[in-house]
Coordinates of C-alpha atoms in Angstrom, one line a residue:
X18 CA 32.5 -19.9 22.8
X19 CA 33.5 -18.1 19.6
X20 CA 30.8 -16.0 17.9
X21 CA 31.1 -13.7 14.8
X22 CA 29.2 -11.2 13.0
X23 CA 29.2 -11.5 9.2
X24 CA 29.4 -7.7 8.7
X25 CA 32.4 -7.4 10.8
X26 CA 34.3 -10.5 9.1
X27 CA 33.5 -9.0 5.8
X28 CA 35.0 -5.5 7.0
X29 CA 38.1 -7.2 8.4
X30 CA 38.6 -9.2 5.1
X31 CA 38.3 -6.1 3.1
X32 CA 40.6 -4.1 5.2
X33 CA 43.3 -6.9 4.6
X34 CA 43.1 -6.5 1.1
X35 CA 42.4 -10.2 0.8
X36 CA 39.8 -12.4 -1.1
X37 CA 40.0 -14.9 2.0
X38 CA 39.8 -14.4 5.8
X39 CA 40.3 -17.3 8.0
X40 CA 38.6 -16.7 11.1
X41 CA 38.4 -20.1 13.0
X42 CA 41.1 -22.7 13.2
X43 CA 40.8 -25.7 15.3
X44 CA 42.3 -29.2 15.6
X45 CA 39.6 -30.7 13.2
X46 CA 38.5 -27.8 11.1
X47 CA 38.8 -24.2 9.8
X48 CA 36.4 -21.7 8.8
X49 CA 36.8 -18.7 6.5
X50 CA 35.2 -16.1 4.4
X51 CA 35.8 -16.1 0.6
X52 CA 34.9 -13.1 -1.7
X53 CA 35.0 -12.8 -5.3
X54 CA 33.5 -9.8 -7.0
X55 CA 31.2 -10.0 -10.1
X56 CA 33.2 -10.8 -13.3
X57 CA 36.3 -11.7 -11.1
X58 CA 38.2 -15.0 -11.9
X59 CA 38.6 -17.4 -9.3
X60 CA 42.3 -18.6 -8.7
X61 CA 41.6 -21.4 -6.5
X62 CA 43.5 -24.7 -6.9
X63 CA 42.5 -28.3 -5.4
X64 CA 42.8 -28.5 -1.6
X65 CA 44.2 -31.0 0.6
X66 CA 41.1 -30.8 2.8
X67 CA 37.5 -31.6 2.2
X68 CA 35.4 -28.3 2.2
X69 CA 31.9 -27.2 2.4
X70 CA 30.9 -23.8 0.9
X71 CA 27.8 -21.8 2.1
X72 CA 26.9 -19.0 0.0
X73 CA 26.1 -16.1 2.1
X74 CA 25.3 -13.6 -0.9
X75 CA 25.7 -13.3 -4.5
X76 CA 25.2 -15.5 -7.8
X77 CA 27.8 -17.6 -9.7
X78 CA 28.2 -21.1 -11.2
X79 CA 30.6 -23.3 -9.6
X80 CA 32.1 -26.4 -11.4
X81 CA 33.3 -29.3 -8.9
X82 CA 35.2 -31.8 -10.9
X83 CA 33.1 -32.5 -14.1
X84 CA 29.7 -31.1 -12.6
X85 CA 28.6 -27.6 -12.6
X86 CA 25.7 -26.0 -10.8
X87 CA 24.2 -22.4 -10.3
X88 CA 24.7 -21.1 -6.7
X89 CA 23.1 -18.2 -4.7
X90 CA 22.4 -17.2 -1.3
X91 CA 21.7 -20.3 0.9
X92 CA 23.3 -22.9 -1.7
X93 CA 25.7 -25.4 0.1
X94 CA 28.2 -27.2 -1.9
X95 CA 30.5 -30.1 -0.7
X96 CA 33.9 -30.4 -2.6
X97 CA 36.1 -33.6 -1.7
X98 CA 39.8 -33.2 -1.1
X99 CA 41.9 -33.0 -4.1
X100 CA 39.1 -32.3 -6.6
X101 CA 39.4 -29.5 -9.0
X102 CA 36.7 -26.6 -8.3
X103 CA 36.2 -23.1 -9.4
X104 CA 33.3 -20.6 -9.1
X105 CA 32.8 -18.9 -12.4
X106 CA 30.2 -16.8 -14.3
X107 CA 30.1 -14.5 -11.1
X108 CA 27.1 -12.1 -11.9
X109 CA 26.6 -10.6 -8.4
X110 CA 29.4 -10.1 -5.7
X111 CA 30.0 -13.6 -4.2
X112 CA 30.6 -14.1 -0.3
X113 CA 31.1 -17.8 0.8
X114 CA 31.7 -19.2 4.0
X115 CA 34.2 -22.0 3.7
X116 CA 34.7 -24.9 6.2
X117 CA 37.8 -27.1 5.8
X118 CA 38.3 -30.4 7.4
X119 CA 40.9 -31.1 8.6
X120 CA 41.9 -27.3 9.0
X121 CA 43.6 -25.5 6.0
X122 CA 47.2 -25.0 7.0

């Protein structure tokens, strides 16, 4: 079993000065913690994998393809592989759990 504490993952991510911390990588999926601070721009490009976002904390808008919605704690968003997507109008520091399938390389 692998078990994680969100506060420990956030501390590890911050200590490594990165916006993204991958903490699970298996044959069929990977999982990471993504962080964007209020007012920050999301530099993401489309991925080769399907992905699911679970917003752990914060508030923002996300655009996937041509659709935009507001997200906050508890929001879940599916993004198909190859589709352009970005978080924007980040009004509260955003922390997002990301699941990629197949795993991000």
